[in-house]
PDB file of C-alpha atoms in Angstrom:
ATOM      1  CA  MET A   1     162.636  40.615  58.446  1.00 52.00           C
ATOM      2  CA  SER A   2     161.078  37.468  59.889  1.00 54.00           C
ATOM      3  CA  GLY A   3     157.927  39.444  60.742  1.00 55.00           C
ATOM      4  CA  GLN A   4     157.567  40.544  57.123  1.00 56.00           C
ATOM      5  CA  LYS A   5     158.005  36.967  55.970  1.00 55.00           C
ATOM      6  CA  GLU A   6     155.698  35.377  58.540  1.00 53.00           C
ATOM      7  CA  TYR A   7     152.867  37.866  58.981  1.00 54.00           C
ATOM      8  CA  PHE A   8     152.773  39.889  55.762  1.00 58.00           C
ATOM      9  CA  ASN A   9     153.505  37.128  53.246  1.00 57.00           C
ATOM     10  CA  ASN A  10     156.557  39.070  52.064  1.00 62.00           C
ATOM     11  CA  PRO A  11     159.294  36.435  51.614  1.00 59.00           C
ATOM     12  CA  ILE A  12     162.457  38.470  52.101  1.00 59.00           C
ATOM     13  CA  THR A  13     165.595  36.361  51.861  1.00 60.00           C
ATOM     14  CA  GLU A  14     168.850  37.394  53.462  1.00 56.00           C
ATOM     15  CA  GLY A  15     171.095  39.060  50.912  1.00 55.00           C
ATOM     16  CA  ASP A  16     168.199  40.605  48.935  1.00 56.00           C
ATOM     17  CA  VAL A  17     168.125  43.761  51.085  1.00 61.00           C
ATOM     18  CA  PHE A  18     171.067  46.099  51.666  1.00 62.00           C
ATOM     19  CA  LYS A  19     171.405  46.660  55.387  1.00 67.00           C
ATOM     20  CA  GLU A  20     173.403  49.884  55.071  1.00 73.00           C
ATOM     21  CA  THR A  21     174.111  52.156  52.128  1.00 75.00           C
ATOM     22  CA  THR A  22     176.404  55.167  52.334  1.00 76.00           C
ATOM     23  CA  PHE A  23     176.221  58.000  49.825  1.00 82.00           C
ATOM     24  CA  ALA A  24     179.028  60.531  49.441  1.00 84.00           C
ATOM     25  CA  LYS A  25     180.414  62.905  46.834  1.00 90.00           C
ATOM     26  CA  LEU A  26     182.829  61.017  44.615  1.00 92.00           C
ATOM     27  CA  PRO A  27     185.980  62.504  43.083  1.00 92.00           C
ATOM     28  CA  PRO A  28     186.027  62.783  39.285  1.00 91.00           C
ATOM     29  CA  LEU A  29     186.697  59.333  37.857  1.00 88.00           C
ATOM     30  CA  HIS A  30     189.865  60.431  36.046  1.00 87.00           C
ATOM     31  CA  LEU A  31     191.371  61.458  39.434  1.00 91.00           C
ATOM     32  CA  CYS A  32     190.890  58.021  41.016  1.00 92.00           C
ATOM     33  CA  ASP A  33     193.953  55.987  41.991  1.00 93.00           C
ATOM     34  CA  ALA A  34     192.384  52.936  40.347  1.00 92.00           C
ATOM     35  CA  MET A  35     189.243  52.126  38.459  1.00 92.00           C
ATOM     36  CA  LEU A  36     187.658  49.161  36.788  1.00 93.00           C
ATOM     37  CA  VAL A  37     184.450  47.703  35.481  1.00 95.00           C
ATOM     38  CA  TYR A  38     183.186  44.553  37.156  1.00 95.00           C
ATOM     39  CA  SER A  39     180.379  42.569  35.591  1.00 95.00           C
ATOM     40  CA  ASP A  40     178.278  39.598  36.587  1.00 92.00           C
ATOM     41  CA  PRO A  41     176.449  37.881  33.724  1.00 91.00           C
ATOM     42  CA  SER A  42     174.349  35.663  36.061  1.00 82.00           C
ATOM     43  CA  THR A  43     174.288  32.816  33.622  1.00 68.00           C
ATOM     44  CA  SER A  44     171.652  30.745  35.423  1.00 56.00           C
ATOM     45  CA  ASN A  45     168.263  30.952  33.761  1.00 49.00           C
ATOM     46  CA  LYS A  46     166.833  27.862  35.429  1.00 50.00           C
ATOM     47  CA  ASP A  47     163.972  29.753  37.102  1.00 45.00           C
ATOM     48  CA  LYS A  48     163.396  32.287  34.332  1.00 52.00           C
ATOM     49  CA  SER A  49     160.810  31.668  31.644  1.00 53.00           C
ATOM     50  CA  ASN A  50     161.596  34.781  29.576  1.00 60.00           C
ATOM     51  CA  GLY A  51     165.229  33.907  28.766  1.00 60.00           C
ATOM     52  CA  ALA A  52     166.629  36.758  30.863  1.00 66.00           C
ATOM     53  CA  SER A  53     168.340  36.733  34.236  1.00 79.00           C
ATOM     54  CA  SER A  54     169.489  39.500  36.577  1.00 87.00           C
ATOM     55  CA  LYS A  55     172.784  40.888  35.314  1.00 92.00           C
ATOM     56  CA  CYS A  56     175.058  43.697  36.479  1.00 94.00           C
ATOM     57  CA  VAL A  57     177.827  45.912  35.122  1.00 96.00           C
ATOM     58  CA  ALA A  58     179.388  48.479  37.486  1.00 96.00           C
ATOM     59  CA  VAL A  59     182.057  51.161  37.019  1.00 96.00           C
ATOM     60  CA  ILE A  60     184.001  51.306  40.300  1.00 95.00           C
ATOM     61  CA  GLY A  61     186.690  53.793  41.312  1.00 94.00           C
ATOM     62  CA  ARG A  62     189.098  53.947  44.258  1.00 94.00           C
ATOM     63  CA  LYS A  63     190.655  57.080  45.734  1.00 94.00           C
ATOM     64  CA  GLY A  64     192.842  56.305  48.747  1.00 94.00           C
ATOM     65  CA  ASN A  65     190.913  53.799  50.860  1.00 92.00           C
ATOM     66  CA  GLU A  66     187.488  54.838  49.561  1.00 91.00           C
ATOM     67  CA  TYR A  67     185.614  52.986  46.831  1.00 92.00           C
ATOM     68  CA  GLY A  68     182.681  54.324  44.857  1.00 93.00           C
ATOM     69  CA  VAL A  69     180.250  53.030  42.265  1.00 94.00           C
ATOM     70  CA  TYR A  70     180.178  55.636  39.511  1.00 95.00           C
ATOM     71  CA  LYS A  71     177.738  53.970  37.158  1.00 95.00           C
ATOM     72  CA  CYS A  72     175.766  50.761  37.363  1.00 96.00           C
ATOM     73  CA  TRP A  73     173.540  48.796  35.053  1.00 96.00           C
ATOM     74  CA  LEU A  74     171.429  46.240  36.933  1.00 94.00           C
ATOM     75  CA  ASP A  75     168.332  44.571  35.599  1.00 92.00           C
ATOM     76  CA  GLN A  76     166.825  41.373  34.322  1.00 90.00           C
ATOM     77  CA  ALA A  77     168.371  41.387  30.880  1.00 90.00           C
ATOM     78  CA  SER A  78     169.232  39.333  27.837  1.00 90.00           C
ATOM     79  CA  ASN A  79     172.837  38.460  27.041  1.00 91.00           C
ATOM     80  CA  ALA A  80     172.852  40.943  24.141  1.00 92.00           C
ATOM     81  CA  ARG A  81     171.702  43.746  26.446  1.00 94.00           C
ATOM     82  CA  PHE A  82     174.406  42.758  28.955  1.00 94.00           C
ATOM     83  CA  VAL A  83     177.046  43.111  26.222  1.00 95.00           C
ATOM     84  CA  ASP A  84     175.586  46.530  25.326  1.00 95.00           C
ATOM     85  CA  TRP A  85     176.105  47.524  28.984  1.00 96.00           C
ATOM     86  CA  LEU A  86     179.746  46.394  28.785  1.00 96.00           C
ATOM     87  CA  TYR A  87     180.275  48.660  25.780  1.00 95.00           C
ATOM     88  CA  GLY A  88     178.349  51.414  27.578  1.00 95.00           C
ATOM     89  CA  SER A  89     180.743  51.181  30.527  1.00 95.00           C
ATOM     90  CA  TYR A  90     183.726  51.441  28.194  1.00 93.00           C
ATOM     91  CA  ILE A  91     182.253  54.507  26.470  1.00 93.00           C
ATOM     92  CA  TYR A  92     181.403  56.048  29.862  1.00 94.00           C
ATOM     93  CA  MET A  93     185.043  55.731  30.996  1.00 92.00           C
ATOM     94  CA  HIS A  94     186.299  57.073  27.683  1.00 90.00           C
ATOM     95  CA  ASP A  95     184.003  60.097  28.007  1.00 91.00           C
ATOM     96  CA  LYS A  96     185.329  60.686  31.564  1.00 89.00           C
ATOM     97  CA  LYS A  97     188.926  60.717  30.214  1.00 87.00           C
ATOM     98  CA  VAL A  98     189.971  57.479  31.941  1.00 87.00           C
ATOM     99  CA  ASP A  99     193.049  56.071  30.198  1.00 79.00           C
ATOM    100  CA  THR A 100     193.232  52.616  31.768  1.00 75.00           C
ATOM    101  CA  LYS A 101     190.129  50.620  31.092  1.00 79.00           C
ATOM    102  CA  LYS A 102     190.001  47.278  32.908  1.00 89.00           C
ATOM    103  CA  ILE A 103     186.841  45.267  32.414  1.00 94.00           C
ATOM    104  CA  TYR A 104     186.389  42.109  34.460  1.00 94.00           C
ATOM    105  CA  ILE A 105     183.652  39.558  33.987  1.00 93.00           C
ATOM    106  CA  GLU A 106     182.787  36.950  36.593  1.00 89.00           C
ATOM    107  CA  ASN A 107     183.743  33.639  35.010  1.00 88.00           C
ATOM    108  CA  ASN A 108     184.335  30.851  37.496  1.00 79.00           C
ATOM    109  CA  THR A 109     184.657  27.225  36.426  1.00 73.00           C
ATOM    110  CA  LEU A 110     180.922  26.656  36.091  1.00 71.00           C
ATOM    111  CA  GLN A 111     180.424  29.839  34.066  1.00 77.00           C
ATOM    112  CA  ASP A 112     183.345  29.392  31.654  1.00 78.00           C
ATOM    113  CA  PRO A 113     181.524  27.391  28.961  1.00 83.00           C
ATOM    114  CA  PHE A 114     178.795  30.043  28.915  1.00 87.00           C
ATOM    115  CA  TYR A 115     181.384  32.826  28.583  1.00 88.00           C
ATOM    116  CA  GLU A 116     183.259  31.049  25.789  1.00 89.00           C
ATOM    117  CA  GLN A 117     180.230  29.817  23.840  1.00 90.00           C
ATOM    118  CA  VAL A 118     177.689  32.619  24.346  1.00 90.00           C
ATOM    119  CA  LEU A 119     179.154  35.886  25.637  1.00 92.00           C
ATOM    120  CA  LYS A 120     182.450  36.003  23.735  1.00 93.00           C
ATOM    121  CA  PRO A 121     180.760  35.627  20.332  1.00 94.00           C
ATOM    122  CA  LEU A 122     178.281  38.388  21.270  1.00 94.00           C
ATOM    123  CA  ILE A 123     181.149  40.657  22.343  1.00 94.00           C
ATOM    124  CA  PHE A 124     182.997  40.057  19.061  1.00 94.00           C
ATOM    125  CA  GLU A 125     179.790  40.653  17.108  1.00 94.00           C
ATOM    126  CA  GLN A 126     179.289  44.013  18.876  1.00 94.00           C
ATOM    127  CA  ALA A 127     182.948  44.850  18.192  1.00 94.00           C
ATOM    128  CA  LYS A 128     181.970  45.243  14.533  1.00 94.00           C
ATOM    129  CA  THR A 129     179.410  47.903  15.473  1.00 92.00           C
ATOM    130  CA  TYR A 130     181.719  49.775  17.860  1.00 90.00           C
ATOM    131  CA  ASN A 131     184.885  49.131  15.817  1.00 91.00           C
ATOM    132  CA  HIS A 132     186.609  48.075  19.036  1.00 89.00           C
ATOM    133  CA  VAL A 133     187.069  44.824  20.978  1.00 89.00           C
ATOM    134  CA  LEU A 134     186.620  45.298  24.714  1.00 91.00           C
ATOM    135  CA  PRO A 135     189.652  44.659  26.968  1.00 90.00           C
ATOM    136  CA  ILE A 136     187.875  41.986  29.035  1.00 91.00           C
ATOM    137  CA  THR A 137     189.626  39.883  31.660  1.00 90.00           C
ATOM    138  CA  PRO A 138     187.676  36.854  32.889  1.00 87.00           C
ATOM    139  CA  ASP A 139     187.632  36.656  36.710  1.00 88.00           C
ATOM    140  CA  LYS A 140     188.262  32.973  37.365  1.00 83.00           C
ATOM    141  CA  ARG A 141     188.540  33.189  41.172  1.00 82.00           C
ATOM    142  CA  SER A 142     186.447  30.734  43.154  1.00 75.00           C
ATOM    143  CA  LYS A 143     183.630  32.550  44.873  1.00 70.00           C
ATOM    144  CA  PRO A 144     182.764  31.880  48.517  1.00 66.00           C
ATOM    145  CA  ASP A 145     179.258  30.866  49.502  1.00 66.00           C
ATOM    146  CA  LYS A 146     177.157  34.053  49.231  1.00 58.00           C
ATOM    147  CA  PHE A 147     175.738  33.590  52.728  1.00 57.00           C
ATOM    148  CA  PHE A 148     179.240  33.741  54.223  1.00 56.00           C
ATOM    149  CA  SER A 149     180.835  36.318  51.894  1.00 55.00           C
ATOM    150  CA  TYR A 150     179.585  39.323  53.906  1.00 51.00           C
ATOM    151  CA  ARG A 151     178.126  39.271  57.366  1.00 49.00           C
ATOM    152  CA  GLY A 152     178.389  42.987  58.211  1.00 50.00           C
ATOM    153  CA  ASN A 153     181.566  42.601  60.277  1.00 45.00           C
ATOM    154  CA  PRO A 154     184.885  44.253  59.397  1.00 43.00           C
TER     155      PRO A 154
END
């Protein structure tokens, strides 16, 4: 990576590149032992001029000790588009006959005002369109420093 950065003017920062990705056949979502949706609204727009930041919504299932990402929305997106993805994940699980629908949204202390003042009203506004309020649980856990959260060791 340092060669790319130094000699090819390609500033790769650690954490931007997946070092190892494993693909496997996943069991049908309705047969998983557990499943959930986890979302990251990436509320910081400080370096964005277009009013959008990179956001993610992922449908994740677990069967035994194996985890799989069944569907993922990841892009630079507006808050309204992010909320559309949340509803899309709910519809996806419903279509796959998943009874328990747990939707978590990253919402640590710094993000909470944004969730309460911006995202929640958008979610309730979309509830009118979909005739359903999403079962969202804010994830208030403190997050470790991203550099130390995964170092490739078990």
